[in-house]
Short mmCIF file of C-alpha atoms in Angstrom, two decimals:
data_model
loop_
_atom_site.label_atom_id
_atom_site.label_comp_id
_atom_site.label_asym_id
_atom_site.label_seq_id
_atom_site.Cartn_x
_atom_site.Cartn_y
_atom_site.Cartn_z
CA MET A 1 8.53 -14.82 14.53
CA PRO A 2 5.41 -12.81 15.60
CA GLU A 3 4.24 -10.25 13.03
CA TRP A 4 4.28 -7.43 15.60
CA LEU A 5 7.98 -8.14 16.20
CA VAL A 6 8.66 -8.14 12.45
CA LEU A 7 6.92 -4.77 12.16
CA THR A 8 8.88 -3.32 15.15
CA LEU A 9 12.21 -4.52 13.78
CA ALA A 10 11.43 -3.21 10.26
CA MET A 11 10.51 0.24 11.57
CA ALA A 12 13.53 0.32 13.89
CA ALA A 13 15.82 -0.77 11.01
CA ALA A 14 14.41 1.92 8.75
CA CYS A 15 15.03 4.57 11.37
CA ALA A 16 18.57 3.27 12.08
CA VAL A 17 19.55 3.24 8.43
CA VAL A 18 18.48 6.82 7.88
CA VAL A 19 20.21 8.10 11.04
CA VAL A 20 23.43 6.14 10.36
CA ILE A 21 23.64 7.31 6.75
CA THR A 22 23.00 10.89 7.90
CA LEU A 23 25.78 10.79 10.51
CA VAL A 24 28.22 9.15 8.10
CA ARG A 25 27.46 11.68 5.36
CA HIS A 26 27.85 14.53 7.84
CA ARG A 27 31.32 13.31 8.89
CA ARG A 28 32.51 12.93 5.31
CA ALA A 29 30.99 16.21 4.03
CA PRO A 30 33.44 18.90 2.84
CA GLU A 31 34.05 21.65 5.36
CA ASP A 32 32.82 24.33 2.98
CA GLU A 33 29.49 22.53 2.26
CA ASP A 34 26.50 24.75 2.97
CA PRO A 35 23.40 22.65 3.91
CA ASN A 36 21.18 25.63 3.21
CA ASP A 37 22.32 25.74 -0.40
CA THR A 38 19.80 23.37 -1.96
CA PRO A 39 18.70 24.02 -5.57
CA ASP A 40 15.02 24.83 -5.96
CA VAL A 41 14.65 22.08 -8.55
CA ILE A 42 15.62 19.44 -5.96
CA GLU A 43 13.04 20.66 -3.54
CA TYR A 44 10.44 20.62 -6.32
CA MET A 45 11.40 17.04 -7.37
CA THR A 46 11.38 15.86 -3.74
CA MET A 47 7.89 17.25 -3.20
CA TRP A 48 6.47 15.56 -6.32
CA ILE A 49 8.23 12.26 -5.65
CA GLY A 50 6.61 12.20 -2.20
CA VAL A 51 3.19 13.06 -3.60
CA ILE A 52 3.36 10.41 -6.33
CA TYR A 53 4.63 7.76 -3.95
CA ALA A 54 1.91 8.59 -1.45
CA ILE A 55 -0.71 8.08 -4.14
CA VAL A 56 0.84 4.76 -5.10
CA LEU A 57 0.90 3.63 -1.45
CA GLY A 58 -2.74 4.66 -1.02
CA LEU A 59 -3.84 2.72 -4.09
CA ALA A 60 -1.89 -0.35 -2.97
CA ILE A 61 -3.43 -0.30 0.51
CA ALA A 62 -6.88 0.21 -0.99
CA GLY A 63 -6.27 -2.74 -3.37
CA VAL A 64 -5.17 -5.26 -0.75
CA TRP A 65 -7.95 -4.14 1.63
CA GLU A 66 -10.49 -4.65 -1.14
CA ALA A 67 -9.11 -8.09 -1.86
CA ARG A 68 -9.34 -8.96 1.85
CA SER A 69 -12.99 -7.76 1.99
CA VAL A 70 -13.85 -9.79 -1.13
CA ALA A 71 -12.30 -12.86 0.42
CA GLN A 72 -14.45 -12.42 3.52
CA ASP A 73 -17.52 -12.04 1.25
CA HIS A 74 -16.72 -15.42 -0.30
CA VAL A 75 -16.67 -17.01 3.13
CA GLN A 76 -19.94 -15.38 4.09
CA ALA A 77 -21.62 -16.52 0.86
CA GLU A 78 -20.39 -20.11 1.29
CA ALA A 79 -21.53 -20.30 4.91
CA GLN A 80 -24.93 -18.76 4.16
CA ALA A 81 -25.57 -21.14 1.24
CA LEU A 82 -24.67 -24.18 3.39
CA HIS A 83 -26.95 -22.92 6.16
CA GLU A 84 -29.79 -22.55 3.64
CA ILE A 85 -29.24 -26.16 2.55
CA SER A 86 -29.50 -27.41 6.12
CA ALA A 87 -32.67 -25.39 6.70
CA ARG A 88 -34.51 -26.05 3.46
CA VAL A 89 -33.87 -29.79 3.46
CA ARG A 90 -36.34 -30.16 6.36
CA VAL A 91 -39.13 -30.87 3.83
CA TYR A 92 -37.38 -34.14 2.81
CA PRO A 93 -37.89 -37.49 4.54
CA PRO A 94 -36.09 -37.80 7.90
CA ASP A 95 -33.36 -40.17 6.60
CA VAL A 96 -32.50 -37.90 3.63
CA ARG A 97 -32.75 -34.76 5.76
CA ASP A 98 -30.46 -36.18 8.44
CA ARG A 99 -27.88 -37.40 5.88
CA VAL A 100 -27.71 -34.03 4.16
CA ARG A 101 -27.39 -32.16 7.40
CA ALA A 102 -24.76 -34.57 8.73
CA ASP A 103 -22.64 -34.27 5.61
CA THR A 104 -23.02 -30.47 5.66
CA ASP A 105 -21.97 -30.30 9.27
CA ALA A 106 -19.00 -32.61 8.52
CA TYR A 107 -17.95 -30.31 5.65
CA VAL A 108 -18.23 -27.14 7.74
CA GLY A 109 -16.42 -28.73 10.68
CA TYR A 110 -13.57 -29.80 8.39
CA VAL A 111 -13.28 -26.35 6.86
CA VAL A 112 -13.13 -24.63 10.23
CA THR A 113 -10.83 -27.00 12.04
CA THR A 114 -8.52 -28.32 9.26
CA GLU A 115 -8.84 -26.65 5.87
CA TRP A 116 -8.54 -23.12 7.29
CA LYS A 117 -5.09 -23.99 8.74
CA ALA A 118 -4.09 -25.54 5.42
CA MET A 119 -4.98 -22.34 3.61
CA ALA A 120 -2.91 -20.33 6.03
CA ASP A 121 0.10 -22.67 5.87
CA HIS A 122 0.09 -23.72 2.23
CA GLY A 123 -2.09 -21.12 0.45
CA GLU A 124 -4.58 -23.65 -0.99
CA VAL A 125 -7.70 -25.60 -0.16
CA THR A 126 -7.51 -29.37 0.45
CA LYS A 127 -8.62 -32.32 -1.63
CA ARG A 128 -10.53 -33.70 1.34
CA GLY A 129 -12.62 -30.51 1.55
CA THR A 130 -13.48 -30.87 -2.13
CA GLU A 131 -14.60 -34.45 -1.56
CA LEU A 132 -16.84 -33.45 1.38
CA MET A 133 -18.43 -30.70 -0.70
CA GLN A 134 -19.03 -33.22 -3.52
CA ARG A 135 -20.75 -35.48 -0.98
CA VAL A 136 -23.16 -32.71 -0.04
CA ARG A 137 -23.86 -32.13 -3.74
CA GLU A 138 -24.61 -35.78 -4.34
CA ASP A 139 -26.87 -35.96 -1.30
CA VAL A 140 -29.01 -33.20 -2.77
CA THR A 141 -28.91 -34.03 -6.48
CA ASP A 142 -29.36 -37.79 -6.17
CA TYR A 143 -32.66 -37.58 -4.28
CA GLN A 144 -35.79 -37.86 -6.42
CA PRO A 145 -38.71 -35.74 -4.95
CA LYS A 146 -41.81 -37.84 -4.22
CA THR A 147 -44.31 -35.04 -3.59
CA ASP A 148 -45.05 -31.64 -5.10
CA PHE A 149 -43.87 -29.99 -1.92
CA GLU A 150 -40.49 -31.73 -2.12
CA ALA A 151 -40.27 -30.91 -5.90
CA GLN A 152 -40.75 -27.21 -5.13
CA ALA A 153 -37.84 -27.34 -2.68
CA TYR A 154 -35.57 -29.34 -5.00
CA GLN A 155 -34.44 -26.57 -7.41
CA PRO A 156 -33.77 -23.97 -4.69
CA LEU A 157 -31.59 -26.60 -2.94
CA LEU A 158 -29.70 -27.15 -6.16
CA ASP A 159 -29.21 -23.40 -6.46
CA GLN A 160 -27.78 -23.20 -2.93
CA VAL A 161 -25.43 -26.10 -3.58
CA ALA A 162 -24.17 -24.31 -6.72
CA THR A 163 -23.74 -21.08 -4.69
CA ALA A 164 -21.74 -22.83 -2.03
CA ASP A 165 -19.52 -24.57 -4.58
CA GLN A 166 -18.97 -21.34 -6.49
CA ALA A 167 -18.05 -19.56 -3.23
CA ARG A 168 -15.67 -22.36 -2.32
CA ASN A 169 -13.93 -22.05 -5.70
CA ALA A 170 -13.65 -18.29 -5.26
CA ARG A 171 -12.17 -18.82 -1.80
CA ALA A 172 -9.67 -21.24 -3.28
CA ASP A 173 -8.67 -18.66 -5.93
CA SER A 174 -8.06 -15.97 -3.32
CA THR A 175 -5.90 -17.89 -0.91
CA GLY A 176 -2.59 -16.65 -2.41
CA ALA A 177 -0.95 -13.22 -2.50
CA THR A 178 -2.83 -10.58 -4.46
CA MET A 179 0.03 -8.13 -5.23
CA PRO A 180 2.18 -9.06 -8.26
CA GLY A 181 5.94 -9.06 -7.83
CA VAL A 182 6.37 -6.13 -10.21
CA VAL A 183 4.16 -4.02 -7.90
CA TRP A 184 6.27 -4.92 -4.92
CA PHE A 185 9.39 -3.95 -6.88
CA GLY A 186 7.81 -0.58 -7.56
CA LEU A 187 6.76 -0.09 -3.93
CA LEU A 188 10.21 -0.95 -2.54
CA SER A 189 12.00 1.07 -5.19
CA GLY A 190 9.72 4.01 -4.56
CA ALA A 191 10.45 3.80 -0.82
CA ALA A 192 14.21 3.85 -1.43
CA ILE A 193 13.93 6.78 -3.78
CA THR A 194 11.59 8.74 -1.52
CA ILE A 195 13.79 8.25 1.54
CA GLY A 196 16.91 8.86 -0.56
CA MET A 197 15.61 12.27 -1.60
CA VAL A 198 15.85 13.31 2.04
CA PHE A 199 19.60 13.24 1.67
CA ALA A 200 19.41 15.26 -1.59
CA LEU A 201 18.12 18.13 0.61
CA GLN A 202 21.39 17.96 2.61
CA ILE A 203 19.82 16.93 5.91
CA ARG A 204 21.82 18.14 8.89
CA ARG A 205 22.68 16.35 12.14
CA THR A 206 20.31 18.34 14.38
CA ALA A 207 18.11 16.31 16.69
CA ARG A 208 14.91 17.67 15.15
CA GLU A 209 15.86 16.69 11.62
CA LEU A 210 17.16 13.29 12.66
CA VAL A 211 13.91 12.56 14.51
CA LEU A 212 11.75 13.66 11.60
CA ALA A 213 13.81 11.65 9.09
CA GLY A 214 13.56 8.60 11.31
CA LEU A 215 9.82 8.95 11.85
CA PHE A 216 9.33 9.44 8.09
CA SER A 217 11.23 6.30 7.20
CA ALA A 218 9.42 4.35 9.96
CA LEU A 219 6.10 5.48 8.57
CA ILE A 220 6.95 4.22 5.15
CA ALA A 221 8.12 0.88 6.66
CA PHE A 222 4.82 0.62 8.59
CA LEU A 223 2.72 1.26 5.44
CA LEU A 224 4.72 -1.35 3.46
CA PHE A 225 4.21 -3.82 6.24
CA LEU A 226 0.50 -3.04 6.24
CA ILE A 227 0.29 -3.83 2.52
CA TRP A 228 2.23 -7.07 3.05
CA ASP A 229 -0.03 -8.06 5.96
CA PHE A 230 -3.21 -7.53 3.91
CA ASP A 231 -1.72 -9.07 0.78
CA SER A 232 -2.61 -12.71 1.69
CA PRO A 233 -6.26 -12.69 2.82
CA TYR A 234 -6.22 -15.97 4.74
CA SER A 235 -2.71 -16.43 6.14
CA ARG A 236 -1.39 -13.26 7.85
CA GLY A 237 -2.29 -10.96 10.74
CA ILE A 238 -5.47 -9.17 9.65
CA THR A 239 -7.16 -11.99 7.71
CA ALA A 240 -10.56 -13.06 6.51
CA SER A 241 -12.00 -15.17 9.32
CA ALA A 242 -14.11 -18.29 9.57
CA GLU A 243 -16.56 -16.48 11.83
CA PRO A 244 -19.51 -16.76 9.37
CA PHE A 245 -19.23 -20.55 9.58
CA LEU A 246 -19.08 -20.50 13.33
CA ASN A 247 -22.04 -18.11 13.60
CA LEU A 248 -24.29 -20.26 11.42
CA PHE A 249 -22.93 -23.61 12.56
CA PRO A 250 -22.11 -23.05 16.29
CA HIS A 251 -20.90 -26.65 16.81
CA ALA A 252 -18.54 -26.67 13.84
CA GLY A 253 -15.43 -25.68 15.80
CA ARG A 254 -15.85 -28.32 18.48
#
């Protein structure tokens, strides 16, 4: 099911639940109930519950957005390090240079065309990708420099290999969801309490109040969906992309 459809259904369901509960409550309310007679303490509690929940939502959104940005930084660091390897290996003999570049291109092509989909579907990197990265490492580390010029390039190449491998490991660690289950329990419970406090104020059946209550519940549903969408940096709607690989290795996606 497309994510935009999930969002639409969630917001519509939130609105429908609030409206239905309001109408049912209004039908079953005692005839002598005065909707204007709301204790001041309930209004005070409702205000603070809304404020506290808004802060929690804001922190959750900031947290998942930061995790998504960090995941994109890992991709950029990995792609840049691999590009540096391909560029700096030009000082090596043609056979060594071509082998390193070919294995680097093979790794990048596999990441873009195959491993990226595996991360989205299964939340983990692949064994084949690890093997291809190891091949690039062996190409660089197994060569013995024969001139001073090659020796000067050797250590920087090792550093770039280490940077690429470290970025790959960080990418592997960030493929799953970032929000713990207990946080989701708090977010969903807070949403139920916040929306429930609307009924503590004895909402009436006027069109204006029904529309506002529906929009309020739909907004909370939208924000929760936004957190869920950002929660897995590589597998949902607004995800970290493989664009850095494609920018530095234009032929990788072909």
